[in-house]
Amino acid sequence: MGRKILLDKVHIPGISTFKVYRDNGGYTTAEKALKTMLPAEITEEVKKSGLRGRGGAGFPTGMKWSFLDTRSNNPRYLVCNADESEPGTFKDRYLIDNIPHLLIEGLIISSFALGANTTFIYVRGEFKPQIGILNRAIREAYENGFLGKNILGTTYSLDIYVQSGAGAYICGEETALLESLEGKRGNPRLKPPFPAVKGLYDCPTVVNNVETLATVVPIISMGGDEYAKIGVGRSTGTKLMSACGHIKNPGVYEIELGLSMEEFLYSNEYCGGIANDKKLKAVIPGGSSVPILPAHLVTLTAQNTSRSISYESLSDGGFQSGSMLGSGGFIVFDEDACIVRNTWNFSRFYHHESCGQCSPCREGTGWLEKVLHRIENGEGRMKDIDLLDSVAKKIEGNTICPLGDAAAWPVNSAIRHFRHEFEFHIEHPDIVKNIKHGSLEKYRTKNTKPRTKNTEITESL
Amino acid sequence: MALGYNIDHKLYQPEGKEVRFTDEVLEKVKKIIARYPEGRQKSALLPVLHIAQEELGGHLSVDVMNYVAQLLNIQPIEVYEVATFYTQYYLEKTGKYVIEVCRTGPCAMCGGEDIADYLERKLNIKTDETTADGLFTLRRVECLGACGYAPVMQINTEFYEFLTQEKIDQTIENLRARANEEKPKDSKWVEKFF
Ligand SMILES: Cc1cc2nc3c(=O)[nH]c(=O)nc-3n(C[C@H](O)[C@H](O)[C@H](O)COP(=O)(O)O)c2cc1C
Ligand code: SF4
Ligand code: FES
């Protein structure tokens, strides 16, 4: 059993309400922080914890906070990124559904540490039920004196607002998110200046992921040094993994970083192995944007050492034989899955979601989609494979925001590890044209049972 | 001022209809605008467009967008550019229930494409079309952040998970039955979601 510090209480009935959360020790950490700690001390604990951003990039949170420009006289903002749109990722939704007050408590402590008096939670527009849950939790926090003017009799005041997006993956990128929050199209900004200096309304701003901010609660509760003992090396703490695809138990799991891939994928406590007892073909371990790992590199690295779920181990071998932890969106493919089709699907996604500002991304993602579509449909040519590789390489590193890279990496890695599948498509157009993909009958499995299905939340709103 | 705009070779123009929130909703919209600092009222654009779409006819006509521009004291073009960027704003008339089936990788590999195809056959429409009775619009959308419960779809604000053909049949039947008796919502929903 790995240690749980975020989801340890989700099984308690009613934990999504203020009362039950409070009765189970909730908001005591916010009390401790506001009444007995200085903002700088909180940041110091977060630094010591080694916490790295859980939104995908893994940037050290304490360091990000310490970049916040505190000399300017402008107001400062904290913005919580709840845009969760990376294919394969559904952990923030789970956290909000089940224990929304943990996020609100994390926001109170973090806002206090950063000296922010207004905090926004930017939630993707499709998450209407979650917006309802958050608004209810916020209202309860106001009613109980944890938000508003002079919280708990201190001089500190804080307002939290939920802002709804409207359907755009790119708004998860932090500067696109800020543009969207200002009522504009989600076009990422050129950096520098970074949000820490010039963010929302040109004021110093910190943008953090939902899970990152919720994790601040256990960190302040147990202390940064204690937290740093959990996990492995520079991958401290626990991580929410959202597992999907062809596995027996899809769902959200909190794991201690350093858990072996073998155990996560095959033990009954987690994914439970491949659905229908098929063989494994590949895993994308960190959301659609990270490189795909073929079966032989999933549980082992290229050096034959055991691979585990940590920032370092997953990227062991670089892009040649490794991948990335990313957002923790764990997508599993069984032996019958078609890598070409999935790569085409993801390229279509990135083309659709490109904001269109930079030519390499706007045009390149379109080309990737088009060429992959023709290979997938049995109309490809051998030189298309190298064409794909070269288009992808021309996008990578040449764009304003990392969406370009995110579109390129899956293509590069799919070709690197599954070139034979691309070649097969080109050599056997007749076979390829007649394959029925991902059909319901084939993948609906009797033994697939979600461990972490959403509870009665939507009805109880 | 008769402004219109052009997208995908289609010219959208105002019909000159008078559109307006009810006083109750307007009150709530003003509260949302007041959240943002002085001079930053444009920040309310995304939420207000959602509310306008819901309250003023189910899609964003040019008249509705011009009204929103006037409310927020910004240029109509600032509203058009946002309305055309985000996929949740509908520029054309939609059915009462907008069915959005996820078509992205994790859902697609677990039968998502079958589900969307089945709905096309069942409702006798193509993706992006609306049934003749005005009840259903079918769309294929990108990852809904629920991949572990694949295949998934969303109908207005509700989520449906682990879809099968039987579940679809059931859901469509329920919605058809509900369509007539559904009460118009009061303005409380604005507070719940915005
Ligand atoms: C295209 C793109 C999409 C992103 N989507 C999300 C997202 O949905 N949620 C998120 O938390 N971070 C997302 N990010 C990462 C954010 O830009 C940012 O790094 C993150 O919110 C910072 O929070 P963290 O340090 O707590 O991880 C995305 C980045 C890119 C380039
Ligand atoms: S890389 Fe793509 S999504 Fe990012 S700013 Fe450029 S065009 Fe927009
Ligand atoms: S791929 Fe369908 S919800 Fe994520």
XYZ file of C-alpha atoms and ligand atoms in Angstrom:
698
model
C 0.000 0.000 0.000
C 1.428 3.296 -1.040
C 0.960 6.314 1.100
C -2.077 8.496 0.405
C -2.150 12.120 1.414
C -4.550 13.675 -1.083
C -7.154 10.975 -1.471
C -6.856 9.446 1.997
C -10.286 10.763 2.954
C -12.291 10.407 -0.236
C -14.045 7.264 0.985
C -15.706 9.193 3.836
C -19.361 9.747 2.955
C -20.171 13.424 2.524
C -16.522 14.544 2.465
C -17.394 16.919 -0.382
C -19.364 19.054 2.087
C -17.790 21.610 4.394
C -19.141 20.038 7.550
C -17.801 16.544 7.014
C -14.493 17.847 5.663
C -14.118 20.075 8.721
C -15.134 17.312 11.151
C -12.360 15.215 9.675
C -9.646 17.739 10.355
C -10.206 19.908 7.292
C -9.174 23.585 7.358
C -6.984 23.100 10.436
C -3.949 23.547 8.193
C -5.349 26.808 6.810
C -5.895 27.959 10.416
C -2.334 27.044 11.335
C -0.955 28.831 8.273
C -2.922 32.053 8.651
C -2.601 32.326 12.408
C 0.896 31.097 13.129
C 2.979 31.370 9.974
C 4.442 34.158 7.871
C 3.873 34.022 4.115
C 7.598 33.566 3.516
C 7.655 30.613 5.897
C 4.961 28.874 3.872
C 6.902 29.374 0.650
C 9.976 28.026 2.434
C 8.137 24.831 3.431
C 6.916 24.378 -0.138
C 10.500 24.798 -1.349
C 11.762 22.245 1.142
C 9.066 19.788 0.114
C 10.551 19.528 -3.367
C 7.019 19.658 -4.816
C 7.037 19.873 -8.593
C 4.143 21.205 -10.659
C 1.586 18.516 -11.368
C 0.159 20.199 -14.481
C 2.679 18.597 -16.799
C 5.940 20.488 -16.818
C 7.138 19.457 -13.355
C 8.631 22.846 -12.506
C 9.510 23.199 -8.779
C 6.579 25.001 -7.167
C 8.495 26.736 -4.391
C 10.905 28.171 -6.913
C 8.056 29.404 -9.098
C 6.538 31.142 -6.085
C 9.809 32.794 -5.180
C 10.020 34.374 -8.663
C 6.832 36.322 -7.958
C 7.639 40.003 -8.233
C 6.971 41.311 -4.733
C 8.523 44.737 -5.281
C 5.824 46.060 -7.565
C 2.885 47.851 -6.022
C 0.434 46.065 -8.265
C -1.926 43.498 -6.814
C -0.763 39.888 -7.096
C -2.858 37.025 -8.345
C -2.975 33.302 -7.911
C -4.688 31.430 -10.730
C -5.584 27.785 -10.383
C -5.386 25.861 -13.634
C -8.371 23.506 -13.802
C -8.496 23.412 -17.582
C -7.637 19.697 -17.610
C -7.870 18.909 -21.318
C -4.792 16.815 -22.041
C -6.094 13.562 -23.518
C -5.683 10.791 -20.955
C -5.878 13.153 -17.985
C -8.867 13.238 -15.641
C -7.355 13.517 -12.178
C -8.251 17.125 -11.372
C -11.868 16.395 -12.150
C -11.735 13.479 -9.727
C -10.218 15.606 -6.989
C -12.812 18.351 -7.449
C -15.676 15.859 -7.590
C -14.680 14.092 -4.436
C -12.865 16.485 -2.148
C -13.310 20.067 -3.390
C -12.539 21.625 -0.009
C -8.996 20.270 -0.143
C -8.455 22.476 -3.196
C -10.133 25.488 -1.563
C -7.998 25.026 1.548
C -4.889 24.755 -0.632
C -5.904 27.956 -2.421
C -6.356 29.835 0.844
C -2.911 28.825 2.119
C -1.204 29.451 -1.224
C -2.907 32.809 -1.793
C -1.858 33.900 1.687
C 1.721 32.807 0.999
C 1.775 34.787 -2.245
C -0.001 37.844 -0.896
C -2.886 37.467 -3.339
C -6.278 38.819 -2.338
C -8.093 37.647 -5.451
C -7.746 34.137 -6.790
C -9.331 32.625 -9.863
C -9.986 28.980 -10.593
C -10.100 28.644 -14.379
C -12.181 25.569 -15.113
C -12.704 24.186 -18.597
C -16.205 25.040 -19.798
C -17.204 21.407 -20.248
C -16.798 20.772 -16.507
C -20.157 22.301 -15.572
C -20.817 19.799 -12.750
C -17.383 20.551 -11.306
C -18.010 24.294 -11.548
C -21.200 23.723 -9.574
C -19.315 21.739 -6.941
C -16.600 24.375 -6.616
C -19.098 27.218 -6.348
C -20.908 25.382 -3.594
C -17.657 24.677 -1.741
C -16.620 28.318 -2.044
C -19.983 29.490 -0.734
C -19.614 27.173 2.267
C -16.114 28.483 2.916
C -17.427 32.068 2.917
C -20.267 31.131 5.253
C -17.802 29.623 7.671
C -15.386 32.519 7.694
C -12.589 30.910 5.650
C -13.025 33.323 2.767
C -13.928 36.986 2.586
C -12.757 39.874 4.712
C -10.464 39.313 7.689
C -10.354 35.554 7.558
C -10.398 33.986 11.053
C -9.982 37.431 12.584
C -6.644 38.046 10.877
C -5.894 41.018 8.646
C -5.875 38.754 5.604
C -8.760 38.904 3.094
C -9.345 36.689 0.102
C -11.957 36.263 -2.615
C -12.012 33.189 -4.839
C -13.924 33.136 -8.128
C -14.532 30.313 -10.533
C -14.119 31.289 -14.167
C -15.496 29.066 -16.883
C -13.591 28.459 -20.095
C -15.459 27.591 -23.272
C -13.786 24.678 -24.984
C -10.158 25.139 -26.008
C -7.299 22.825 -25.032
C -4.788 25.616 -25.562
C -6.248 27.542 -22.611
C -4.463 25.046 -20.357
C -1.202 26.700 -21.382
C -0.708 29.244 -18.655
C -0.399 32.424 -20.701
C -3.267 31.414 -23.010
C -5.248 30.833 -19.847
C -4.486 34.366 -18.680
C -5.537 35.794 -22.049
C -8.767 33.829 -21.818
C -9.335 35.064 -18.290
C -9.012 38.594 -19.638
C -11.823 37.840 -22.080
C -9.746 37.214 -25.192
C -8.914 34.388 -27.553
C -6.578 31.842 -26.005
C -3.411 32.891 -27.797
C -0.308 32.088 -25.726
C 1.965 35.039 -24.977
C 5.605 35.349 -25.869
C 7.801 34.783 -22.832
C 9.553 36.566 -21.203
C 8.036 38.394 -19.457
C 6.861 35.467 -17.381
C 3.561 35.604 -15.476
C 5.474 35.953 -12.206
C 6.379 39.468 -13.374
C 3.617 40.298 -15.850
C 0.657 37.975 -15.686
C -3.036 38.640 -15.251
C -3.787 42.328 -16.018
C -0.007 42.790 -16.306
C 0.296 42.085 -12.574
C 2.556 39.489 -10.899
C 0.754 36.144 -11.148
C 1.338 32.526 -10.231
C -0.454 29.826 -12.230
C -0.560 26.358 -10.695
C -2.381 23.143 -11.371
C -5.267 21.889 -9.181
C -3.297 18.931 -7.814
C -0.252 21.109 -7.089
C -2.311 23.534 -5.014
C -4.194 20.787 -3.185
C -0.840 19.237 -2.251
C 0.137 22.419 -0.425
C -2.260 21.368 2.362
C -0.451 18.150 3.389
C 2.898 19.895 2.911
C 2.056 22.653 5.385
C 0.373 20.159 7.653
C 3.343 17.793 7.938
C 6.140 20.214 7.058
C 8.234 20.363 3.901
C 10.980 18.093 5.204
C 8.530 15.343 6.126
C 6.860 15.574 2.731
C 10.212 15.327 0.988
C 10.746 11.932 2.614
C 7.838 10.559 0.608
C 8.678 9.495 -2.916
C 12.068 8.976 -4.440
C 14.995 11.354 -5.029
C 13.893 14.566 -6.696
C 10.449 13.086 -7.308
C 9.038 13.800 -3.886
C 5.553 13.079 -2.661
C 2.608 11.393 -4.258
C 1.059 11.811 -7.688
C -2.434 11.311 -8.993
C -2.372 8.988 -11.972
C -5.377 8.763 -14.244
C -5.317 5.411 -15.997
C -7.345 4.630 -19.103
C -7.358 2.559 -22.255
C -7.257 -1.213 -22.386
C -6.898 -2.036 -18.699
C -9.092 -3.826 -16.239
C -9.464 -1.050 -13.692
C -9.429 2.371 -15.316
C -9.589 5.206 -12.809
C -7.661 7.686 -10.688
C -5.015 6.413 -8.288
C -2.781 8.204 -5.855
C 0.639 6.621 -5.939
C 3.830 7.311 -4.066
C 6.353 8.454 -6.657
C 8.816 5.642 -7.270
C 6.159 2.926 -7.537
C 7.263 0.418 -10.146
C 5.523 0.474 -13.514
C 5.116 -3.280 -13.184
C 3.096 -2.931 -10.011
C 1.033 -0.014 -11.260
C 0.122 -1.707 -14.498
C -0.474 -5.239 -13.295
C -1.411 -5.272 -9.619
C -5.063 -5.423 -8.709
C -4.736 -2.441 -6.471
C -4.132 -0.287 -9.555
C -4.714 -0.958 -13.268
C -5.159 -4.691 -12.770
C -3.480 -5.712 -16.011
C -4.608 -5.618 -19.612
C -8.335 -5.979 -20.268
C -9.529 -9.298 -21.692
C -6.146 -10.729 -20.707
C -4.624 -9.461 -23.905
C -0.952 -8.655 -24.224
C 0.457 -5.178 -23.774
C 1.537 -3.241 -26.845
C 2.400 0.209 -25.542
C 1.864 2.837 -22.869
C 1.721 6.615 -23.037
C 2.531 7.392 -19.406
C 1.928 11.130 -19.078
C -0.871 12.359 -21.313
C -1.112 12.522 -25.115
C 1.799 14.950 -25.416
C 4.550 12.643 -24.173
C 6.401 9.982 -26.173
C 4.893 6.508 -26.407
C 6.708 3.558 -24.800
C 6.607 0.196 -26.580
C 5.901 -2.847 -24.357
C 9.558 -3.758 -23.817
C 10.349 -0.277 -22.477
C 7.340 0.023 -20.167
C 8.444 -1.922 -17.120
C 12.142 -1.840 -17.942
C 14.490 0.860 -19.154
C 16.866 0.343 -22.061
C 19.501 -0.686 -19.500
C 17.224 -3.430 -18.187
C 16.705 -1.732 -14.857
C 13.216 -1.594 -13.433
C 11.250 1.463 -14.578
C 9.223 3.282 -11.988
C 6.797 6.168 -11.959
C 8.940 9.187 -11.212
C 10.072 12.189 -13.234
C 13.545 10.702 -13.604
C 12.790 7.063 -14.264
C 10.115 7.735 -16.877
C 12.456 9.992 -18.802
C 15.348 7.563 -18.463
C 16.797 7.078 -21.940
C 15.651 10.481 -23.160
C 13.524 10.467 -26.265
C 15.358 7.425 -27.620
C 13.940 4.971 -25.116
C 12.142 7.011 -22.475
C 9.160 9.272 -22.076
C 7.905 11.713 -19.424
C 5.665 11.782 -16.359
C 3.751 14.765 -17.768
C 0.304 15.135 -16.290
C 0.039 11.500 -15.186
C -2.434 10.578 -17.928
C -1.637 6.890 -18.320
C -2.949 5.451 -21.602
C -2.584 1.715 -22.196
C -2.770 -0.018 -25.581
C -3.340 -3.735 -25.969
C -1.846 -5.908 -28.692
C -4.747 -5.196 -31.090
C -4.563 -1.429 -30.876
C -3.465 0.428 -33.990
C -0.650 2.844 -33.262
C -1.003 4.547 -36.645
C -4.650 5.269 -36.072
C -4.021 6.636 -32.608
C -1.175 8.804 -33.835
C -3.449 10.178 -36.542
C -6.161 10.773 -33.952
C -3.806 12.745 -31.721
C -2.470 14.765 -34.666
C -6.017 15.633 -35.611
C -6.518 16.747 -32.026
C -3.469 19.030 -32.048
C -4.367 20.467 -35.431
C -7.861 21.211 -34.174
C -6.517 22.776 -30.973
C -3.642 24.815 -32.411
C -4.375 28.482 -31.787
C -2.903 29.294 -35.177
C -0.440 32.007 -34.144
C 2.760 30.333 -35.327
C 3.096 28.943 -38.833
C 5.129 25.827 -37.900
C 2.386 24.727 -35.507
C -0.645 25.856 -37.504
C 0.557 24.426 -40.835
C 2.694 21.597 -39.466
C -0.059 20.027 -37.377
C -2.292 20.194 -40.445
C 0.311 18.342 -42.506
C 0.817 15.723 -39.833
C -2.901 15.086 -39.709
C -3.223 14.925 -43.465
C -0.298 12.585 -44.082
C -1.226 10.316 -41.183
C -4.785 10.189 -42.402
C -3.663 8.999 -45.780
C -1.385 6.323 -44.335
C -4.122 5.167 -41.981
C -6.523 4.885 -44.892
C -4.234 2.804 -47.041
C -3.217 5.640 -49.329
C 0.241 6.313 -47.987
C 3.612 6.225 -49.721
C 6.850 4.938 -48.210
C 8.438 8.365 -48.230
C 5.520 9.666 -46.133
C 7.118 8.180 -43.034
C 10.226 10.310 -43.362
C 8.067 13.237 -44.389
C 6.175 12.959 -41.104
C 9.386 12.785 -39.174
C 10.752 15.850 -40.900
C 7.550 17.903 -40.479
C 7.475 17.012 -36.790
C 11.123 18.015 -36.355
C 10.442 21.342 -38.020
C 7.663 22.172 -35.561
C 9.610 21.172 -32.480
C 11.293 24.102 -30.767
C 10.111 26.645 -33.338
C 6.914 27.843 -31.745
C 5.651 30.312 -29.153
C 4.255 27.694 -26.803
C 4.909 23.999 -26.172
C 1.770 22.813 -28.014
C 3.932 22.554 -31.087
C 6.328 20.184 -29.310
C 3.398 18.292 -27.846
C 2.105 17.667 -31.357
C 5.500 16.623 -32.686
C 6.706 14.233 -29.969
C 3.965 11.624 -30.261
C 4.616 11.392 -34.012
C 8.395 11.140 -33.691
C 8.145 8.502 -30.986
C 5.455 6.460 -32.735
C 7.643 6.286 -35.832
C 10.746 5.501 -33.783
C 9.167 2.553 -32.007
C 6.488 1.404 -34.431
C 7.901 2.099 -37.886
C 6.873 -1.426 -38.904
C 3.219 -0.566 -38.341
C 3.471 2.457 -40.595
C 5.205 0.362 -43.232
C 2.568 -2.326 -42.955
C -0.152 0.238 -43.598
C 1.599 1.413 -46.714
C 2.366 -2.067 -48.011
C -1.073 -3.554 -47.375
C -3.665 -0.960 -48.277
C -6.342 -3.622 -48.828
C -6.019 -5.063 -45.361
C -5.802 -1.669 -43.741
C -8.923 -0.341 -45.425
C -11.044 -3.123 -44.027
C -9.999 -3.046 -40.389
C -12.642 -2.029 -37.911
C -10.977 -0.065 -35.162
C -11.641 0.236 -31.489
C -15.090 -1.181 -31.931
C -17.358 -1.328 -28.940
C -17.926 -5.068 -28.991
C -14.243 -5.712 -29.039
C -13.263 -3.519 -26.150
C -16.267 -3.687 -23.916
C -15.033 -6.135 -21.366
C -16.897 -7.883 -18.651
C -14.036 -7.527 -16.229
C -13.523 -3.821 -16.651
C -14.722 -2.204 -13.513
C -13.758 1.291 -12.591
C -12.471 1.605 -9.086
C -12.924 5.294 -8.873
C -16.118 6.111 -10.628
C -17.562 9.466 -9.745
C -19.947 9.325 -6.824
C -23.443 10.739 -6.516
C -22.076 14.236 -6.900
C -23.951 15.442 -9.929
C -27.322 14.533 -8.551
C -26.653 16.077 -5.173
C -25.872 19.498 -6.572
C -24.595 50.162 -36.582
C -25.109 47.009 -38.611
C -22.098 44.820 -38.082
C -21.687 41.329 -39.366
C -18.769 38.992 -39.824
C -17.571 36.322 -42.141
C -16.317 32.906 -41.178
C -15.900 29.801 -43.322
C -17.241 31.781 -46.285
C -20.482 32.354 -44.517
C -21.656 35.849 -43.747
C -23.308 36.295 -40.406
C -25.444 39.401 -40.125
C -27.641 40.973 -37.512
C -31.350 40.452 -37.884
C -32.022 43.593 -35.930
C -33.966 41.725 -33.259
C -34.229 43.314 -29.861
C -32.522 40.954 -27.388
C -32.220 41.525 -23.689
C -31.627 39.567 -20.463
C -34.459 39.523 -17.952
C -33.916 41.946 -15.052
C -33.148 39.051 -12.767
C -30.438 37.636 -15.011
C -29.106 41.105 -15.750
C -28.668 41.622 -12.026
C -26.549 38.465 -11.851
C -24.535 39.389 -14.896
C -23.718 42.736 -13.299
C -22.468 40.928 -10.223
C -20.130 38.855 -12.378
C -18.804 41.979 -14.096
C -18.138 43.538 -10.691
C -15.652 40.753 -9.808
C -12.979 42.201 -12.030
C -10.885 45.299 -11.416
C -11.958 48.670 -12.771
C -11.528 48.798 -16.548
C -11.214 45.005 -16.847
C -14.892 44.261 -17.373
C -13.990 42.444 -20.585
C -12.898 39.568 -18.336
C -16.578 38.755 -17.960
C -16.885 38.021 -21.666
C -16.618 34.224 -21.567
C -19.088 33.742 -18.712
C -21.516 36.299 -20.127
C -21.431 34.651 -23.546
C -22.288 31.317 -21.928
C -25.212 32.919 -20.137
C -26.342 34.742 -23.284
C -26.246 31.541 -25.292
C -28.362 29.766 -22.727
C -30.819 32.577 -22.075
C -31.140 34.184 -25.482
C -31.948 31.459 -27.939
C -29.460 28.599 -27.650
C -26.836 30.038 -29.947
C -24.955 33.294 -30.389
C -26.616 35.301 -33.125
C -25.004 38.538 -34.204
C -27.738 40.448 -32.370
C -26.919 38.618 -29.163
C -23.213 39.272 -29.575
C -23.801 42.943 -30.253
C -25.894 43.118 -27.102
C -23.102 41.505 -25.067
C -20.602 43.974 -26.533
C -22.790 46.836 -25.447
C -23.203 45.381 -21.938
C -19.442 45.070 -21.464
C -18.704 48.317 -23.208
C -16.408 46.711 -25.789
C -16.409 46.611 -29.590
C -18.594 43.977 -31.293
C -15.503 42.602 -33.061
C -13.996 41.766 -29.664
C -16.990 39.549 -29.028
C -16.954 37.931 -32.484
C -13.306 37.006 -32.227
C -13.906 35.224 -28.951
C -17.163 33.585 -29.998
C -15.477 32.094 -33.056
C -12.445 30.816 -31.131
C -14.081 28.617 -28.500
C -15.912 25.440 -29.476
C -18.629 25.717 -26.859
C -20.150 28.782 -28.437
C -22.588 27.848 -31.145
C -22.916 30.230 -34.058
C -25.842 28.375 -35.581
C -29.158 27.297 -34.191
C -28.880 24.062 -32.233
C -31.310 21.476 -30.944
C -32.660 21.537 -27.410
C -30.173 18.823 -26.494
C -26.663 19.080 -27.843
C -25.068 15.644 -27.796
C -21.298 15.858 -27.708
C -19.498 12.566 -28.157
C -15.800 12.439 -27.363
C -13.740 11.415 -30.373
C -10.198 11.665 -28.973
C -7.754 8.720 -28.698
C -8.580 7.102 -25.348
C -12.325 7.171 -26.100
C -11.868 6.275 -29.765
C -9.899 3.145 -28.891
C -12.659 2.019 -26.535
C -15.541 2.374 -28.959
C -16.153 6.119 -29.074
C -16.314 6.173 -32.851
C -18.904 3.398 -32.825
C -21.023 5.397 -30.418
C -20.995 8.488 -32.605
C -21.729 6.416 -35.720
C -24.578 4.705 -33.923
C -26.071 8.052 -32.922
C -25.880 9.257 -36.514
C -27.866 6.223 -37.617
C -30.272 6.375 -34.728
C -31.091 10.053 -35.072
C -30.813 9.932 -38.823
C -28.535 12.955 -38.961
C -24.866 13.539 -39.653
C -22.460 15.017 -37.164
C -23.064 18.772 -36.751
C -26.669 18.454 -37.871
C -29.910 18.880 -35.937
C -32.907 16.554 -36.034
C -35.992 17.830 -37.855
C -37.966 18.041 -34.609
C -35.338 20.422 -33.234
C -34.540 18.165 -30.283
C -31.035 16.887 -30.925
C -27.821 18.246 -32.357
C -24.935 15.790 -32.677
C -21.333 16.914 -32.349
C -18.005 15.134 -32.048
C -15.775 16.891 -29.570
C -12.271 16.512 -28.186
C -11.282 14.847 -24.907
C -13.799 15.654 -22.178
C -11.397 14.850 -19.343
C -13.145 11.607 -18.449
C -11.043 9.121 -20.423
C -11.139 6.396 -17.767
C -14.902 6.156 -18.174
C -14.720 5.803 -21.963
C -16.611 6.033 -24.178
C -18.197 9.225 -22.894
C -20.521 11.943 -24.082
C -22.024 15.077 -22.672
C -25.554 16.310 -23.257
C -25.950 19.945 -22.224
C -24.501 19.891 -18.689
C -24.807 16.182 -18.027
C -22.173 13.482 -18.476
C -22.791 9.946 -19.663
C -20.081 7.345 -19.150
C -19.262 3.765 -20.226
C -21.593 4.125 -23.174
C -23.203 1.185 -24.916
C -25.847 1.127 -27.593
C -28.445 0.202 -24.970
C -27.455 3.161 -22.826
C -27.802 5.448 -25.807
C -31.255 4.069 -26.601
C -32.323 4.592 -23.017
C -30.921 8.102 -22.822
C -32.498 9.276 -26.045
C -35.817 7.822 -25.012
C -35.648 9.574 -21.635
C -34.813 12.882 -23.225
C -37.645 12.605 -25.728
C -40.050 11.943 -22.882
C -38.640 14.773 -20.817
C -38.541 17.326 -23.616
C -42.137 18.450 -23.287
C -42.495 18.525 -19.565
C -39.245 20.288 -18.777
C -39.879 23.492 -16.892
C -38.053 26.588 -18.043
C -35.180 27.083 -15.637
C -35.187 29.921 -13.186
C -32.223 32.239 -13.035
C -30.633 30.291 -10.164
C -28.603 28.224 -12.598
C -26.500 31.292 -13.305
C -25.287 31.355 -9.716
C -24.614 27.663 -9.725
C -22.388 27.700 -12.778
C -20.955 31.231 -12.917
C -0.849 23.086 -24.674
C -0.728 23.040 -23.187
C -1.811 22.620 -22.422
C -1.730 22.598 -21.040
N -2.818 22.185 -20.335
C -2.762 22.198 -18.989
C -3.894 21.823 -18.226
O -4.950 21.469 -18.770
N -3.812 21.856 -16.877
C -2.666 22.255 -16.239
O -2.642 22.278 -15.028
N -1.580 22.606 -16.932
C -1.594 22.604 -18.296
N -0.480 22.997 -18.992
C 0.713 23.447 -18.244
C 0.595 24.919 -17.867
O 1.097 25.722 -18.923
C 1.384 25.272 -16.633
O 2.671 24.810 -16.800
C 0.836 24.689 -15.369
O -0.495 25.061 -15.189
C 1.626 25.162 -14.216
O 1.172 24.568 -13.045
P 2.088 23.577 -12.213
O 3.438 24.199 -12.097
O 1.374 23.484 -10.920
O 2.115 22.315 -12.965
C -0.538 23.005 -20.392
C 0.535 23.404 -21.161
C 0.461 23.421 -22.538
C 1.632 23.868 -23.319
S 2.647 26.584 -30.796
Fe 0.615 26.359 -31.713
S -0.787 26.615 -30.003
Fe 1.193 27.404 -29.310
S 1.132 29.591 -29.763
Fe 2.006 28.615 -31.564
S 0.259 28.202 -32.928
Fe -0.555 28.634 -30.889
S -10.516 10.874 -24.648
Fe -12.649 10.901 -24.311
S -12.755 11.847 -22.382
Fe -10.638 11.871 -22.768
